[in-house]
XYZ file of C-alpha atoms in Angstrom:
359
model
C -50.326 40.576 27.544
C -51.855 40.922 24.087
C -50.132 38.875 21.400
C -49.863 39.502 17.660
C -48.522 36.778 15.367
C -47.087 38.050 12.079
C -46.011 35.661 9.325
C -43.860 36.634 6.338
C -43.820 34.320 3.332
C -41.322 34.106 0.477
C -41.534 36.020 -2.794
C -40.775 32.860 -4.729
C -40.326 34.756 -8.005
C -37.673 36.894 -6.266
C -39.149 39.964 -7.925
C -38.237 42.375 -5.142
C -41.161 41.940 -2.732
C -40.047 41.777 0.906
C -42.887 40.311 2.962
C -40.816 40.644 6.140
C -40.758 44.413 5.643
C -44.547 44.398 5.325
C -44.869 42.366 8.525
C -42.543 44.809 10.276
C -44.614 47.718 8.979
C -47.723 46.117 10.456
C -45.970 45.741 13.792
C -44.907 49.391 13.757
C -48.435 50.525 12.890
C -50.017 48.517 15.711
C -47.344 49.803 18.081
C -48.165 53.413 17.142
C -51.876 52.763 17.621
C -51.308 51.379 21.113
C -52.194 54.662 22.800
C -53.610 52.844 25.835
C -50.149 51.402 26.510
C -51.279 47.787 26.622
C -48.430 45.316 27.046
C -47.793 43.728 23.644
C -45.905 40.699 22.402
C -45.186 40.609 18.662
C -44.124 37.221 17.291
C -42.779 37.405 13.745
C -42.236 34.168 11.826
C -40.039 34.863 8.792
C -40.136 31.914 6.395
C -37.388 33.179 4.097
C -34.911 33.794 6.920
C -36.031 30.786 8.963
C -36.260 33.113 11.947
C -38.692 33.696 14.781
C -38.524 37.091 16.466
C -40.273 37.817 19.763
C -40.565 41.512 20.600
C -42.155 42.494 23.903
C -43.270 46.048 24.607
C -44.267 46.788 28.181
C -44.930 49.876 30.271
C -43.741 49.263 33.856
C -44.452 52.366 35.895
C -45.709 54.034 32.723
C -42.283 53.874 31.044
C -41.975 52.085 27.720
C -39.519 49.194 27.562
C -38.779 46.962 24.587
C -36.971 43.632 24.424
C -36.203 41.501 21.375
C -35.083 37.897 21.072
C -34.410 36.170 17.766
C -33.888 32.493 17.045
C -33.323 30.645 13.773
C -34.914 27.222 14.258
C -35.612 26.697 10.551
C -33.546 26.526 7.373
C -33.480 29.721 5.326
C -34.923 29.834 1.799
C -33.099 31.254 -1.227
C -33.049 30.846 -4.999
C -31.404 27.433 -4.717
C -34.516 26.208 -2.884
C -36.440 26.353 -6.169
C -36.599 24.743 -9.557
C -38.077 26.258 -12.698
C -39.799 24.186 -15.361
C -42.151 25.344 -18.085
C -41.913 28.904 -16.822
C -43.148 27.960 -13.341
C -41.044 28.315 -10.192
C -41.714 25.604 -7.612
C -40.262 24.783 -4.230
C -38.052 21.695 -4.397
C -39.243 18.626 -2.460
C -37.397 17.187 0.507
C -36.697 20.473 2.346
C -38.165 19.318 5.624
C -36.429 21.846 7.893
C -37.949 24.898 6.179
C -40.767 26.640 8.059
C -44.262 25.411 7.155
C -47.801 26.637 7.671
C -48.058 23.789 10.180
C -45.382 25.537 12.261
C -47.597 28.624 12.283
C -50.501 26.492 13.485
C -48.256 25.005 16.176
C -47.354 28.491 17.419
C -51.042 29.412 17.631
C -51.801 26.207 19.532
C -48.922 26.914 21.909
C -50.516 30.266 22.716
C -53.845 28.511 23.205
C -52.254 26.083 25.652
C -50.141 28.541 27.665
C -51.912 31.904 27.372
C -55.426 31.363 26.009
C -57.435 34.337 24.830
C -54.377 36.531 24.270
C -53.945 36.356 20.468
C -55.567 39.487 19.061
C -54.270 39.218 15.492
C -52.817 36.603 13.169
C -51.563 38.285 9.997
C -49.996 36.409 7.088
C -48.146 38.462 4.475
C -47.501 36.377 1.382
C -48.621 35.639 -2.110
C -51.960 33.875 -2.062
C -54.753 32.141 -3.936
C -58.199 30.872 -3.002
C -56.483 27.893 -1.356
C -54.726 30.188 1.113
C -51.330 31.745 1.797
C -48.471 30.658 -0.457
C -45.557 30.632 1.959
C -43.039 29.074 -0.446
C -45.047 27.823 -3.478
C -44.694 24.132 -2.701
C -46.617 21.259 -4.259
C -49.125 18.893 -2.698
C -48.412 16.036 -5.098
C -49.484 13.369 -2.567
C -46.100 11.677 -2.599
C -42.821 11.864 -0.728
C -39.353 11.043 -2.008
C -37.113 9.160 0.423
C -33.406 8.784 -0.282
C -32.066 5.406 0.796
C -28.259 5.214 1.202
C -26.500 2.303 -0.469
C -23.132 1.323 1.055
C -20.492 1.783 -1.602
C -23.066 2.722 -4.214
C -25.396 5.423 -5.455
C -28.289 6.290 -3.110
C -31.706 5.122 -4.246
C -34.674 7.501 -4.312
C -37.932 5.797 -3.361
C -41.311 7.451 -3.952
C -43.924 6.754 -1.283
C -47.581 7.806 -1.672
C -49.227 10.088 0.893
C -52.680 8.723 1.642
C -55.904 9.908 3.195
C -55.958 13.229 5.020
C -52.229 13.280 5.766
C -50.432 16.405 4.605
C -47.641 15.931 2.094
C -44.453 16.363 4.204
C -42.802 18.221 1.286
C -45.621 20.768 1.253
C -45.261 24.001 3.238
C -48.317 25.929 2.044
C -51.871 26.100 3.378
C -54.345 23.360 2.394
C -57.901 24.065 3.620
C -59.149 20.500 3.125
C -56.364 18.987 5.233
C -55.204 21.538 7.782
C -58.048 21.587 10.288
C -58.818 17.886 10.543
C -56.889 14.918 11.927
C -54.080 14.087 11.790
C -52.909 17.705 11.292
C -55.370 18.872 13.963
C -57.392 16.452 16.026
C -60.168 17.683 18.315
C -57.787 18.561 21.161
C -55.416 20.459 18.865
C -58.286 22.318 17.227
C -59.535 23.396 20.659
C -56.096 24.794 21.515
C -56.067 26.589 18.166
C -59.413 28.234 18.896
C -58.537 28.944 22.527
C -55.558 31.086 21.490
C -57.675 33.908 20.092
C -59.061 36.799 22.096
C -62.815 37.330 21.973
C -62.224 40.248 19.580
C -59.300 38.587 17.804
C -59.113 38.086 14.056
C -56.912 36.753 11.281
C -55.815 38.658 8.192
C -54.684 37.046 4.940
C -53.007 39.842 3.015
C -52.397 38.058 -0.302
C -54.516 37.551 -3.408
C -57.531 35.309 -4.001
C -57.776 35.667 -7.754
C -59.051 32.646 -9.640
C -59.263 34.373 -12.998
C -62.291 32.303 -13.969
C -64.265 33.554 -10.958
C -63.304 37.149 -11.710
C -64.348 36.788 -15.347
C -67.617 35.028 -14.525
C -68.470 37.808 -12.070
C -67.649 40.355 -14.776
C -69.847 38.550 -17.309
C -72.732 38.482 -14.815
C -72.283 42.154 -13.896
C -72.372 43.022 -17.600
C -75.743 41.378 -18.143
C -78.484 43.854 -19.095
C -80.726 42.473 -16.343
C -78.100 42.854 -13.618
C -78.178 45.760 -11.166
C -75.936 46.545 -8.215
C -78.889 45.909 -5.904
C -82.456 44.703 -6.062
C -82.168 41.901 -8.625
C -84.844 39.310 -7.903
C -83.912 35.677 -7.417
C -85.967 34.531 -10.396
C -84.650 37.214 -12.743
C -83.052 35.539 -15.762
C -79.650 36.950 -16.651
C -78.449 36.573 -20.225
C -74.648 36.344 -20.196
C -73.224 36.546 -23.741
C -69.740 37.499 -22.492
C -68.916 34.186 -20.799
C -66.033 32.026 -21.938
C -65.972 28.240 -22.048
C -63.951 28.301 -18.815
C -66.647 30.418 -17.127
C -69.332 27.955 -18.163
C -67.230 25.024 -16.954
C -66.849 26.723 -13.556
C -70.584 27.311 -13.170
C -71.449 23.869 -14.450
C -69.248 22.167 -11.848
C -71.481 23.658 -9.164
C -74.842 23.953 -10.897
C -75.011 20.776 -12.998
C -76.786 18.767 -10.247
C -79.561 21.380 -10.305
C -79.608 22.607 -13.900
C -77.821 19.948 -15.907
C -75.287 20.866 -18.566
C -75.436 24.254 -20.257
C -76.211 23.907 -23.978
C -73.655 26.542 -25.013
C -70.102 27.435 -23.977
C -70.290 30.980 -25.384
C -73.565 32.346 -23.996
C -75.833 31.255 -21.158
C -79.089 32.344 -19.539
C -79.599 31.513 -15.887
C -81.712 32.696 -12.967
C -79.904 35.010 -10.585
C -80.510 32.773 -7.567
C -78.322 30.080 -9.109
C -75.499 32.525 -9.802
C -75.611 33.818 -6.224
C -75.512 30.281 -4.918
C -72.587 29.300 -7.162
C -70.425 32.205 -5.998
C -71.418 31.597 -2.386
C -70.471 27.913 -2.579
C -67.150 28.826 -4.210
C -66.366 31.117 -1.273
C -67.235 28.329 1.151
C -64.480 26.283 -0.510
C -61.730 28.855 0.069
C -59.095 28.894 2.801
C -60.387 32.074 4.457
C -63.727 30.387 5.140
C -61.996 27.252 6.473
C -59.760 29.311 8.771
C -62.687 31.356 10.105
C -64.575 28.156 10.881
C -61.593 26.431 12.499
C -60.387 29.401 14.564
C -63.812 30.724 15.470
C -62.788 34.278 14.542
C -63.421 36.631 11.654
C -60.900 36.413 8.833
C -60.106 39.383 6.618
C -59.116 38.249 3.143
C -59.447 39.183 -0.508
C -62.848 38.063 -1.782
C -62.666 35.463 -4.530
C -62.017 37.087 -7.892
C -59.978 39.985 -6.456
C -56.281 40.529 -5.905
C -54.104 42.516 -3.529
C -51.439 45.079 -4.336
C -48.765 46.867 -2.349
C -49.268 50.269 -0.753
C -47.212 52.963 -2.451
C -47.532 55.413 0.437
C -48.822 55.644 3.984
C -48.559 52.490 6.080
C -46.768 50.533 3.321
C -48.836 47.400 3.787
C -51.199 45.872 1.210
C -54.683 46.568 -0.090
C -57.164 44.984 -2.474
C -57.123 46.707 -5.861
C -59.827 49.373 -5.932
C -60.908 48.560 -9.492
C -63.072 45.654 -8.323
C -65.896 47.959 -7.221
C -68.617 45.934 -8.953
C -67.367 42.728 -7.307
C -67.304 44.388 -3.875
C -70.876 45.590 -4.389
C -72.099 42.131 -5.409
C -70.479 40.514 -2.388
C -71.904 43.155 -0.052
C -75.441 43.476 -1.417
C -76.138 39.897 -2.455
C -73.957 37.638 -0.282
C -73.947 39.776 2.868
C -70.201 40.365 3.136
C -68.752 43.248 5.107
C -65.278 44.663 4.535
C -62.324 45.383 6.784
C -62.626 48.427 9.070
C -59.274 49.831 7.931
C -60.625 50.555 4.451
C -58.281 48.181 2.621
C -61.166 46.465 0.797
C -60.588 42.990 2.236
C -63.766 40.961 2.710
C -64.602 39.667 6.183
C -65.266 35.937 6.386
C -67.339 35.692 9.543
C -66.677 33.213 12.318
C -70.421 32.554 12.285
C -70.045 31.171 8.772
C -71.344 31.963 5.305
C -74.887 30.812 4.669
C -75.579 29.525 1.165
C -79.239 28.425 1.077
C -79.829 25.996 -1.751
C -82.030 27.562 -4.464
């Protein structure tokens, strides 16, 4: 039986986005496309509701049957789960029974242990950033608050640091530098994680990956008089008078060991090979790349510097905003990216990796 794992995050701004509806729309689309009548198991993990739905569609004797079971093993999330300070809405600490990205990983590993090679799609519908899906908008502050009861008195809150590669227990969101190494996943757990996926399986991260500084630096590069959509030589010097100080800081973080500090924060000139390498290295640092490497499957995700929006017609899923044409072209022609076969403009982070030869 083919399995599809759908994850619905929380719209933590409570602005009207229903990620569960998007996950359900994906299920309905894949069901309609199942013209070969393969037996399917859809597992939907709904973070906001705290629910896990298992829907099995089978065709005994050629007749379609459908069964649904729903459990609520996690605590639901609502507005009271959040605090707002300085205009930012953050998930409150200490909510340990709310669904986490680690619970998603556990479900994948369970498939790898009990029915390896059956997971054909892992789709996560949520807000996102280059660090991965934002299931609840929690904080990895590397500390945990423990409430100690005091008989006859006021409980004491003790703050304990989280050290090394341990995940912050308060944190529910993806963390690419912690999630695929011990103790979150040791070698045995990582093998189960990989074993879950079918040979043609893939993962899809439907949210944004929009570090504004990467978008703007790409734009400044694409606006250089020496830049072309294809055929720019590695040693071509690009003058970039449209950069901001933040753009220069971003490039300098990566390129300083090779080029030193840039003399200006308002205009720079740099060989194209260094720009290509900087954007390539940035993409190697994102969650989509880490997931592709860990799972051994292709991952469809918004390329860095682009964001997703909601379909207004048709399948009612998500797509990457079409106005990033120049970015798409750069990623395709200079970094070798392909894009999703459904035409939604998501980049494909290959299981084979992303090669970034040092200039």
